[in-house]
mmCIF file with all atom_site columns, C-alpha atoms in Angstrom:
data_model
loop_
_atom_site.group_PDB
_atom_site.id
_atom_site.type_symbol
_atom_site.label_atom_id
_atom_site.label_alt_id
_atom_site.label_comp_id
_atom_site.label_asym_id
_atom_site.label_entity_id
_atom_site.label_seq_id
_atom_site.pdbx_PDB_ins_code
_atom_site.Cartn_x
_atom_site.Cartn_y
_atom_site.Cartn_z
_atom_site.occupancy
_atom_site.B_iso_or_equiv
_atom_site.pdbx_formal_charge
_atom_site.auth_seq_id
_atom_site.auth_comp_id
_atom_site.auth_asym_id
_atom_site.auth_atom_id
_atom_site.pdbx_PDB_model_num
ATOM 1   C CA . LEU A 1 1   ? -38.683 -18.835 -36.247 1.00 87.00 ? 21  LEU A CA 1
ATOM 2   C CA . MET A 1 2   ? -40.237 -15.553 -37.356 1.00 89.00 ? 22  MET A CA 1
ATOM 3   C CA . ASN A 1 3   ? -39.097 -13.656 -34.240 1.00 90.00 ? 23  ASN A CA 1
ATOM 4   C CA . ALA A 1 4   ? -35.570 -15.009 -34.650 1.00 90.00 ? 24  ALA A CA 1
ATOM 5   C CA . ALA A 1 5   ? -35.494 -14.048 -38.328 1.00 91.00 ? 25  ALA A CA 1
ATOM 6   C CA . VAL A 1 6   ? -36.673 -10.500 -37.613 1.00 92.00 ? 26  VAL A CA 1
ATOM 7   C CA . ALA A 1 7   ? -34.215 -10.101 -34.732 1.00 93.00 ? 27  ALA A CA 1
ATOM 8   C CA . GLN A 1 8   ? -31.321 -11.304 -36.903 1.00 93.00 ? 28  GLN A CA 1
ATOM 9   C CA . GLY A 1 9   ? -32.443 -9.405  -40.004 1.00 93.00 ? 29  GLY A CA 1
ATOM 10  C CA . VAL A 1 10  ? -32.488 -12.527 -42.168 1.00 94.00 ? 30  VAL A CA 1
ATOM 11  C CA . GLU A 1 11  ? -35.098 -14.492 -44.083 1.00 93.00 ? 31  GLU A CA 1
ATOM 12  C CA . PRO A 1 12  ? -36.662 -17.419 -42.147 1.00 91.00 ? 32  PRO A CA 1
ATOM 13  C CA . ALA A 1 13  ? -35.314 -19.789 -44.806 1.00 92.00 ? 33  ALA A CA 1
ATOM 14  C CA . GLN A 1 14  ? -31.751 -18.877 -43.811 1.00 94.00 ? 34  GLN A CA 1
ATOM 15  C CA . ILE A 1 15  ? -32.421 -20.226 -40.302 1.00 93.00 ? 35  ILE A CA 1
ATOM 16  C CA . ALA A 1 16  ? -34.568 -23.162 -41.431 1.00 92.00 ? 36  ALA A CA 1
ATOM 17  C CA . GLN A 1 17  ? -31.937 -24.435 -43.869 1.00 92.00 ? 37  GLN A CA 1
ATOM 18  C CA . HIS A 1 18  ? -30.188 -26.034 -40.900 1.00 90.00 ? 38  HIS A CA 1
ATOM 19  C CA . CYS A 1 19  ? -33.264 -28.050 -39.879 1.00 92.00 ? 39  CYS A CA 1
ATOM 20  C CA . ASP A 1 20  ? -34.739 -31.336 -41.053 1.00 93.00 ? 40  ASP A CA 1
ATOM 21  C CA . SER A 1 21  ? -38.244 -30.074 -40.338 1.00 93.00 ? 41  SER A CA 1
ATOM 22  C CA . VAL A 1 22  ? -39.928 -26.817 -39.365 1.00 93.00 ? 42  VAL A CA 1
ATOM 23  C CA . SER A 1 23  ? -43.281 -26.103 -37.759 1.00 89.00 ? 43  SER A CA 1
ATOM 24  C CA . LEU A 1 24  ? -44.575 -22.539 -37.766 1.00 87.00 ? 44  LEU A CA 1
ATOM 25  C CA . CYS A 1 25  ? -47.593 -21.499 -35.710 1.00 86.00 ? 45  CYS A CA 1
ATOM 26  C CA . PHE A 1 26  ? -49.492 -18.634 -37.338 1.00 84.00 ? 46  PHE A CA 1
ATOM 27  C CA . SER A 1 27  ? -51.228 -17.530 -34.146 1.00 82.00 ? 47  SER A CA 1
ATOM 28  C CA . LYS A 1 28  ? -48.019 -16.888 -32.200 1.00 76.00 ? 48  LYS A CA 1
ATOM 29  C CA . GLY A 1 29  ? -46.852 -13.400 -33.031 1.00 78.00 ? 49  GLY A CA 1
ATOM 30  C CA . LEU A 1 30  ? -48.379 -13.339 -36.486 1.00 83.00 ? 50  LEU A CA 1
ATOM 31  C CA . GLY A 1 31  ? -51.911 -12.684 -35.279 1.00 82.00 ? 51  GLY A CA 1
ATOM 32  C CA . ALA A 1 32  ? -53.849 -15.354 -37.147 1.00 81.00 ? 52  ALA A CA 1
ATOM 33  C CA . PRO A 1 33  ? -56.654 -16.917 -35.111 1.00 82.00 ? 53  PRO A CA 1
ATOM 34  C CA . ALA A 1 34  ? -55.309 -20.435 -35.651 1.00 80.00 ? 54  ALA A CA 1
ATOM 35  C CA . GLY A 1 35  ? -53.206 -22.538 -37.964 1.00 80.00 ? 55  GLY A CA 1
ATOM 36  C CA . ALA A 1 36  ? -49.725 -23.826 -38.505 1.00 82.00 ? 56  ALA A CA 1
ATOM 37  C CA . VAL A 1 37  ? -47.587 -25.136 -41.300 1.00 85.00 ? 57  VAL A CA 1
ATOM 38  C CA . LEU A 1 38  ? -45.213 -28.083 -41.242 1.00 87.00 ? 58  LEU A CA 1
ATOM 39  C CA . ALA A 1 39  ? -42.312 -28.458 -43.641 1.00 91.00 ? 59  ALA A CA 1
ATOM 40  C CA . GLY A 1 40  ? -39.786 -31.189 -44.137 1.00 93.00 ? 60  GLY A CA 1
ATOM 41  C CA . CYS A 1 41  ? -38.880 -33.985 -46.513 1.00 92.00 ? 61  CYS A CA 1
ATOM 42  C CA . ARG A 1 42  ? -41.700 -35.614 -48.458 1.00 94.00 ? 62  ARG A CA 1
ATOM 43  C CA . GLU A 1 43  ? -41.689 -38.785 -46.312 1.00 94.00 ? 63  GLU A CA 1
ATOM 44  C CA . PHE A 1 44  ? -41.856 -36.802 -43.065 1.00 93.00 ? 64  PHE A CA 1
ATOM 45  C CA . VAL A 1 45  ? -44.738 -34.609 -44.224 1.00 92.00 ? 65  VAL A CA 1
ATOM 46  C CA . SER A 1 46  ? -46.607 -37.633 -45.635 1.00 93.00 ? 66  SER A CA 1
ATOM 47  C CA . GLU A 1 47  ? -46.324 -39.444 -42.296 1.00 93.00 ? 67  GLU A CA 1
ATOM 48  C CA . ALA A 1 48  ? -47.383 -36.320 -40.374 1.00 89.00 ? 68  ALA A CA 1
ATOM 49  C CA . TRP A 1 49  ? -50.402 -35.976 -42.695 1.00 87.00 ? 69  TRP A CA 1
ATOM 50  C CA . ARG A 1 50  ? -51.333 -39.636 -42.137 1.00 88.00 ? 70  ARG A CA 1
ATOM 51  C CA . VAL A 1 51  ? -51.024 -39.369 -38.331 1.00 87.00 ? 71  VAL A CA 1
ATOM 52  C CA . ARG A 1 52  ? -53.027 -36.129 -38.293 1.00 82.00 ? 72  ARG A CA 1
ATOM 53  C CA . LYS A 1 53  ? -55.872 -37.824 -40.180 1.00 82.00 ? 73  LYS A CA 1
ATOM 54  C CA . LEU A 1 54  ? -55.586 -40.925 -37.986 1.00 83.00 ? 74  LEU A CA 1
ATOM 55  C CA . LEU A 1 55  ? -56.033 -38.766 -34.882 1.00 80.00 ? 75  LEU A CA 1
ATOM 56  C CA . GLY A 1 56  ? -59.055 -36.986 -36.342 1.00 75.00 ? 76  GLY A CA 1
ATOM 57  C CA . GLY A 1 57  ? -57.317 -33.818 -37.461 1.00 70.00 ? 77  GLY A CA 1
ATOM 58  C CA . GLY A 1 58  ? -58.665 -31.853 -40.339 1.00 69.00 ? 78  GLY A CA 1
ATOM 59  C CA . MET A 1 59  ? -60.572 -28.677 -40.965 1.00 65.00 ? 79  MET A CA 1
ATOM 60  C CA . ARG A 1 60  ? -63.236 -27.523 -43.339 1.00 64.00 ? 80  ARG A CA 1
ATOM 61  C CA . GLN A 1 61  ? -63.331 -23.964 -44.633 1.00 65.00 ? 81  GLN A CA 1
ATOM 62  C CA . ALA A 1 62  ? -59.649 -23.521 -43.808 1.00 70.00 ? 82  ALA A CA 1
ATOM 63  C CA . GLY A 1 63  ? -59.279 -20.841 -46.487 1.00 74.00 ? 83  GLY A CA 1
ATOM 64  C CA . VAL A 1 64  ? -60.441 -18.112 -44.114 1.00 76.00 ? 84  VAL A CA 1
ATOM 65  C CA . LEU A 1 65  ? -57.754 -19.112 -41.620 1.00 76.00 ? 85  LEU A CA 1
ATOM 66  C CA . ALA A 1 66  ? -55.198 -19.371 -44.403 1.00 82.00 ? 86  ALA A CA 1
ATOM 67  C CA . ALA A 1 67  ? -56.025 -15.805 -45.448 1.00 85.00 ? 87  ALA A CA 1
ATOM 68  C CA . ALA A 1 68  ? -55.374 -14.581 -41.897 1.00 83.00 ? 88  ALA A CA 1
ATOM 69  C CA . ALA A 1 69  ? -52.086 -16.498 -41.809 1.00 84.00 ? 89  ALA A CA 1
ATOM 70  C CA . ARG A 1 70  ? -51.055 -14.989 -45.149 1.00 87.00 ? 90  ARG A CA 1
ATOM 71  C CA . LEU A 1 71  ? -51.805 -11.502 -43.885 1.00 86.00 ? 91  LEU A CA 1
ATOM 72  C CA . GLY A 1 72  ? -49.774 -12.214 -40.749 1.00 85.00 ? 92  GLY A CA 1
ATOM 73  C CA . LEU A 1 73  ? -46.827 -13.374 -42.827 1.00 87.00 ? 93  LEU A CA 1
ATOM 74  C CA . GLN A 1 74  ? -47.022 -10.315 -45.071 1.00 88.00 ? 94  GLN A CA 1
ATOM 75  C CA . HIS A 1 75  ? -46.867 -7.970  -42.076 1.00 88.00 ? 95  HIS A CA 1
ATOM 76  C CA . ALA A 1 76  ? -44.555 -10.065 -39.888 1.00 88.00 ? 96  ALA A CA 1
ATOM 77  C CA . GLN A 1 77  ? -41.514 -7.812  -40.261 1.00 90.00 ? 97  GLN A CA 1
ATOM 78  C CA . VAL A 1 78  ? -43.318 -4.675  -39.038 1.00 92.00 ? 98  VAL A CA 1
ATOM 79  C CA . THR A 1 79  ? -45.468 -6.398  -36.415 1.00 91.00 ? 99  THR A CA 1
ATOM 80  C CA . LEU A 1 80  ? -42.681 -8.448  -34.857 1.00 93.00 ? 100 LEU A CA 1
ATOM 81  C CA . ARG A 1 81  ? -40.213 -5.533  -34.930 1.00 95.00 ? 101 ARG A CA 1
ATOM 82  C CA . ARG A 1 82  ? -42.782 -3.483  -32.950 1.00 95.00 ? 102 ARG A CA 1
ATOM 83  C CA . ASP A 1 83  ? -43.104 -6.338  -30.432 1.00 95.00 ? 103 ASP A CA 1
ATOM 84  C CA . HIS A 1 84  ? -39.307 -6.488  -30.093 1.00 96.00 ? 104 HIS A CA 1
ATOM 85  C CA . ASP A 1 85  ? -39.093 -2.713  -29.611 1.00 97.00 ? 105 ASP A CA 1
ATOM 86  C CA . ASN A 1 86  ? -41.777 -2.782  -26.904 1.00 97.00 ? 106 ASN A CA 1
ATOM 87  C CA . ALA A 1 87  ? -40.013 -5.628  -25.100 1.00 97.00 ? 107 ALA A CA 1
ATOM 88  C CA . ARG A 1 88  ? -36.754 -3.686  -25.263 1.00 97.00 ? 108 ARG A CA 1
ATOM 89  C CA . ARG A 1 89  ? -38.439 -0.551  -23.833 1.00 97.00 ? 109 ARG A CA 1
ATOM 90  C CA . PHE A 1 90  ? -39.828 -2.590  -20.925 1.00 97.00 ? 110 PHE A CA 1
ATOM 91  C CA . ALA A 1 91  ? -36.418 -4.138  -20.255 1.00 97.00 ? 111 ALA A CA 1
ATOM 92  C CA . GLU A 1 92  ? -34.727 -0.732  -20.371 1.00 97.00 ? 112 GLU A CA 1
ATOM 93  C CA . GLY A 1 93  ? -37.339 0.514   -17.898 1.00 95.00 ? 113 GLY A CA 1
ATOM 94  C CA . ILE A 1 94  ? -36.355 -2.274  -15.503 1.00 94.00 ? 114 ILE A CA 1
ATOM 95  C CA . ARG A 1 95  ? -32.693 -1.336  -15.856 1.00 95.00 ? 115 ARG A CA 1
ATOM 96  C CA . VAL A 1 96  ? -33.433 2.361   -15.164 1.00 94.00 ? 116 VAL A CA 1
ATOM 97  C CA . LEU A 1 97  ? -35.628 1.388   -12.202 1.00 91.00 ? 117 LEU A CA 1
ATOM 98  C CA . ASP A 1 98  ? -32.471 0.017   -10.555 1.00 89.00 ? 118 ASP A CA 1
ATOM 99  C CA . SER A 1 99  ? -34.529 -1.850  -7.960  1.00 90.00 ? 119 SER A CA 1
ATOM 100 C CA . PRO A 1 100 ? -33.097 -4.371  -5.502  1.00 90.00 ? 120 PRO A CA 1
ATOM 101 C CA . LEU A 1 101 ? -36.227 -6.421  -6.311  1.00 91.00 ? 121 LEU A CA 1
ATOM 102 C CA . CYS A 1 102 ? -35.493 -7.183  -9.955  1.00 92.00 ? 122 CYS A CA 1
ATOM 103 C CA . SER A 1 103 ? -32.892 -6.801  -12.671 1.00 93.00 ? 123 SER A CA 1
ATOM 104 C CA . ILE A 1 104 ? -32.502 -7.437  -16.360 1.00 95.00 ? 124 ILE A CA 1
ATOM 105 C CA . ASN A 1 105 ? -29.791 -8.636  -18.719 1.00 95.00 ? 125 ASN A CA 1
ATOM 106 C CA . LEU A 1 106 ? -30.325 -6.223  -21.622 1.00 95.00 ? 126 LEU A CA 1
ATOM 107 C CA . ALA A 1 107 ? -27.962 -8.196  -23.851 1.00 95.00 ? 127 ALA A CA 1
ATOM 108 C CA . ALA A 1 108 ? -30.344 -11.173 -23.602 1.00 95.00 ? 128 ALA A CA 1
ATOM 109 C CA . VAL A 1 109 ? -33.353 -9.174  -24.871 1.00 96.00 ? 129 VAL A CA 1
ATOM 110 C CA . GLU A 1 110 ? -33.196 -9.939  -28.581 1.00 95.00 ? 130 GLU A CA 1
ATOM 111 C CA . THR A 1 111 ? -36.829 -10.579 -29.483 1.00 95.00 ? 131 THR A CA 1
ATOM 112 C CA . ASN A 1 112 ? -40.249 -10.205 -27.859 1.00 95.00 ? 132 ASN A CA 1
ATOM 113 C CA . ILE A 1 113 ? -39.276 -12.112 -24.709 1.00 96.00 ? 133 ILE A CA 1
ATOM 114 C CA . VAL A 1 114 ? -37.970 -10.489 -21.524 1.00 97.00 ? 134 VAL A CA 1
ATOM 115 C CA . MET A 1 115 ? -36.653 -12.582 -18.654 1.00 97.00 ? 135 MET A CA 1
ATOM 116 C CA . VAL A 1 116 ? -36.896 -10.615 -15.405 1.00 96.00 ? 136 VAL A CA 1
ATOM 117 C CA . ASN A 1 117 ? -34.415 -11.659 -12.721 1.00 95.00 ? 137 ASN A CA 1
ATOM 118 C CA . VAL A 1 118 ? -36.094 -11.612 -9.306  1.00 94.00 ? 138 VAL A CA 1
ATOM 119 C CA . GLN A 1 119 ? -33.519 -10.894 -6.614  1.00 90.00 ? 139 GLN A CA 1
ATOM 120 C CA . GLY A 1 120 ? -33.493 -11.462 -2.875  1.00 80.00 ? 140 GLY A CA 1
ATOM 121 C CA . LEU A 1 121 ? -35.521 -13.830 -0.770  1.00 77.00 ? 141 LEU A CA 1
ATOM 122 C CA . TRP A 1 122 ? -38.874 -12.100 -1.257  1.00 82.00 ? 142 TRP A CA 1
ATOM 123 C CA . PRO A 1 123 ? -40.923 -11.924 -3.351  1.00 89.00 ? 143 PRO A CA 1
ATOM 124 C CA . SER A 1 124 ? -40.543 -15.090 -5.364  1.00 92.00 ? 144 SER A CA 1
ATOM 125 C CA . PRO A 1 125 ? -41.233 -14.876 -9.107  1.00 95.00 ? 145 PRO A CA 1
ATOM 126 C CA . ALA A 1 126 ? -44.713 -16.360 -8.474  1.00 94.00 ? 146 ALA A CA 1
ATOM 127 C CA . GLU A 1 127 ? -45.441 -13.760 -5.784  1.00 95.00 ? 147 GLU A CA 1
ATOM 128 C CA . LEU A 1 128 ? -44.159 -10.973 -8.045  1.00 94.00 ? 148 LEU A CA 1
ATOM 129 C CA . CYS A 1 129 ? -46.404 -12.212 -10.872 1.00 95.00 ? 149 CYS A CA 1
ATOM 130 C CA . ASP A 1 130 ? -49.396 -12.342 -8.506  1.00 95.00 ? 150 ASP A CA 1
ATOM 131 C CA . ARG A 1 131 ? -48.762 -8.750  -7.403  1.00 94.00 ? 151 ARG A CA 1
ATOM 132 C CA . LEU A 1 132 ? -48.391 -7.557  -10.994 1.00 95.00 ? 152 LEU A CA 1
ATOM 133 C CA . ARG A 1 133 ? -51.660 -9.248  -11.964 1.00 96.00 ? 153 ARG A CA 1
ATOM 134 C CA . ALA A 1 134 ? -53.673 -7.966  -8.974  1.00 94.00 ? 154 ALA A CA 1
ATOM 135 C CA . VAL A 1 135 ? -55.231 -4.513  -8.858  1.00 94.00 ? 155 VAL A CA 1
ATOM 136 C CA . SER A 1 136 ? -55.593 -2.906  -5.444  1.00 90.00 ? 156 SER A CA 1
ATOM 137 C CA . GLU A 1 137 ? -57.564 0.106   -4.265  1.00 91.00 ? 157 GLU A CA 1
ATOM 138 C CA . GLU A 1 138 ? -54.263 1.547   -3.091  1.00 89.00 ? 158 GLU A CA 1
ATOM 139 C CA . GLU A 1 139 ? -52.861 1.312   -6.632  1.00 89.00 ? 159 GLU A CA 1
ATOM 140 C CA . VAL A 1 140 ? -55.885 3.062   -8.133  1.00 89.00 ? 160 VAL A CA 1
ATOM 141 C CA . ALA A 1 141 ? -55.786 5.773   -5.460  1.00 89.00 ? 161 ALA A CA 1
ATOM 142 C CA . GLU A 1 142 ? -52.052 6.342   -5.891  1.00 87.00 ? 162 GLU A CA 1
ATOM 143 C CA . THR A 1 143 ? -51.658 6.013   -9.658  1.00 86.00 ? 163 THR A CA 1
ATOM 144 C CA . GLY A 1 144 ? -55.160 6.777   -10.898 1.00 86.00 ? 164 GLY A CA 1
ATOM 145 C CA . GLN A 1 145 ? -55.176 3.583   -12.945 1.00 88.00 ? 165 GLN A CA 1
ATOM 146 C CA . ALA A 1 146 ? -56.040 -0.074  -12.581 1.00 92.00 ? 166 ALA A CA 1
ATOM 147 C CA . VAL A 1 147 ? -53.423 -2.076  -14.456 1.00 93.00 ? 167 VAL A CA 1
ATOM 148 C CA . SER A 1 148 ? -53.092 -5.857  -14.510 1.00 94.00 ? 168 SER A CA 1
ATOM 149 C CA . VAL A 1 149 ? -49.846 -7.229  -15.947 1.00 95.00 ? 169 VAL A CA 1
ATOM 150 C CA . LEU A 1 150 ? -49.488 -10.899 -16.799 1.00 95.00 ? 170 LEU A CA 1
ATOM 151 C CA . LEU A 1 151 ? -46.025 -12.392 -16.432 1.00 96.00 ? 171 LEU A CA 1
ATOM 152 C CA . LEU A 1 152 ? -45.197 -16.054 -15.998 1.00 96.00 ? 172 LEU A CA 1
ATOM 153 C CA . PRO A 1 153 ? -43.055 -17.390 -13.160 1.00 96.00 ? 173 PRO A CA 1
ATOM 154 C CA . TRP A 1 154 ? -40.382 -19.113 -15.208 1.00 96.00 ? 174 TRP A CA 1
ATOM 155 C CA . SER A 1 155 ? -37.883 -20.504 -12.731 1.00 95.00 ? 175 SER A CA 1
ATOM 156 C CA . ALA A 1 156 ? -36.841 -20.194 -9.108  1.00 93.00 ? 176 ALA A CA 1
ATOM 157 C CA . ARG A 1 157 ? -35.495 -16.665 -9.755  1.00 95.00 ? 177 ARG A CA 1
ATOM 158 C CA . THR A 1 158 ? -36.993 -15.470 -13.048 1.00 96.00 ? 178 THR A CA 1
ATOM 159 C CA . ALA A 1 159 ? -40.295 -14.339 -14.508 1.00 96.00 ? 179 ALA A CA 1
ATOM 160 C CA . ARG A 1 160 ? -41.026 -14.276 -18.239 1.00 97.00 ? 180 ARG A CA 1
ATOM 161 C CA . ALA A 1 161 ? -42.766 -11.487 -20.152 1.00 96.00 ? 181 ALA A CA 1
ATOM 162 C CA . VAL A 1 162 ? -43.766 -11.874 -23.806 1.00 96.00 ? 182 VAL A CA 1
ATOM 163 C CA . TRP A 1 163 ? -45.007 -9.191  -26.208 1.00 95.00 ? 183 TRP A CA 1
ATOM 164 C CA . HIS A 1 164 ? -47.441 -9.765  -29.059 1.00 92.00 ? 184 HIS A CA 1
ATOM 165 C CA . ARG A 1 165 ? -49.375 -7.710  -31.586 1.00 88.00 ? 185 ARG A CA 1
ATOM 166 C CA . ASP A 1 166 ? -52.096 -6.737  -29.094 1.00 89.00 ? 186 ASP A CA 1
ATOM 167 C CA . ILE A 1 167 ? -49.673 -5.036  -26.685 1.00 93.00 ? 187 ILE A CA 1
ATOM 168 C CA . SER A 1 168 ? -49.055 -1.411  -27.620 1.00 94.00 ? 188 SER A CA 1
ATOM 169 C CA . ALA A 1 169 ? -46.290 0.989   -26.629 1.00 96.00 ? 189 ALA A CA 1
ATOM 170 C CA . ARG A 1 170 ? -48.762 2.554   -24.189 1.00 95.00 ? 190 ARG A CA 1
ATOM 171 C CA . ASP A 1 171 ? -49.534 -0.868  -22.681 1.00 95.00 ? 191 ASP A CA 1
ATOM 172 C CA . THR A 1 172 ? -45.793 -1.416  -22.333 1.00 96.00 ? 192 THR A CA 1
ATOM 173 C CA . GLU A 1 173 ? -45.387 1.861   -20.473 1.00 95.00 ? 193 GLU A CA 1
ATOM 174 C CA . LEU A 1 174 ? -48.305 0.985   -18.178 1.00 94.00 ? 194 LEU A CA 1
ATOM 175 C CA . ALA A 1 175 ? -46.677 -2.393  -17.457 1.00 95.00 ? 195 ALA A CA 1
ATOM 176 C CA . ARG A 1 176 ? -43.388 -0.668  -16.651 1.00 94.00 ? 196 ARG A CA 1
ATOM 177 C CA . ARG A 1 177 ? -45.154 1.729   -14.270 1.00 93.00 ? 197 ARG A CA 1
ATOM 178 C CA . LYS A 1 178 ? -46.974 -1.169  -12.629 1.00 94.00 ? 198 LYS A CA 1
ATOM 179 C CA . LEU A 1 179 ? -43.680 -2.969  -12.044 1.00 93.00 ? 199 LEU A CA 1
ATOM 180 C CA . GLU A 1 180 ? -42.268 0.233   -10.552 1.00 92.00 ? 200 GLU A CA 1
ATOM 181 C CA . PHE A 1 181 ? -45.314 0.517   -8.246  1.00 93.00 ? 201 PHE A CA 1
ATOM 182 C CA . VAL A 1 182 ? -45.081 -3.133  -7.158  1.00 92.00 ? 202 VAL A CA 1
ATOM 183 C CA . ALA A 1 183 ? -41.322 -2.894  -6.564  1.00 91.00 ? 203 ALA A CA 1
ATOM 184 C CA . ARG A 1 184 ? -41.818 0.178   -4.400  1.00 89.00 ? 204 ARG A CA 1
ATOM 185 C CA . LYS A 1 185 ? -44.584 -1.481  -2.382  1.00 89.00 ? 205 LYS A CA 1
ATOM 186 C CA . CYS A 1 186 ? -42.508 -4.620  -1.849  1.00 87.00 ? 206 CYS A CA 1
ATOM 187 C CA . GLN A 1 187 ? -39.668 -2.503  -0.455  1.00 82.00 ? 207 GLN A CA 1
ATOM 188 C CA . GLU A 1 188 ? -41.906 -0.624  1.998   1.00 80.00 ? 208 GLU A CA 1
#
């Protein structure tokens, strides 16, 4: 919800007005260590509260977590915009790379998520993700750095990359360089 609101330049309420209920996780993108909020009609929230208690849910000293969530909400616009910008830079780097190994649909990069299209018969998205995660002596010797990039094999031909508050512009550039290194090695 928050990423969509930032990407569209609207308040979250403008998107949520079309929903019967909304759940917002404070640890995803907002940087709080834990916590979520649930909103909906009174009957829905009452039933959710009852089921949560029935299943043993509940926390003591939740104020500390609530403070972190509040801070995350206050800085969401700046933090999430930075995540979106980093994701866009990574995607643009893939486009400039112009590799037969992978491609990108820049028009689809609207938030902090980048879907990398893996082309050809080899490597598969899982194999590409394994190579991006692994650090080899050859990589260190050639690039002078040991970089491990975590992407998720998403489908038969795509891998998913997601940015969050702990990934800097420098980290994004290192990830782009690692993808360039891996693509070159796969072509050799």
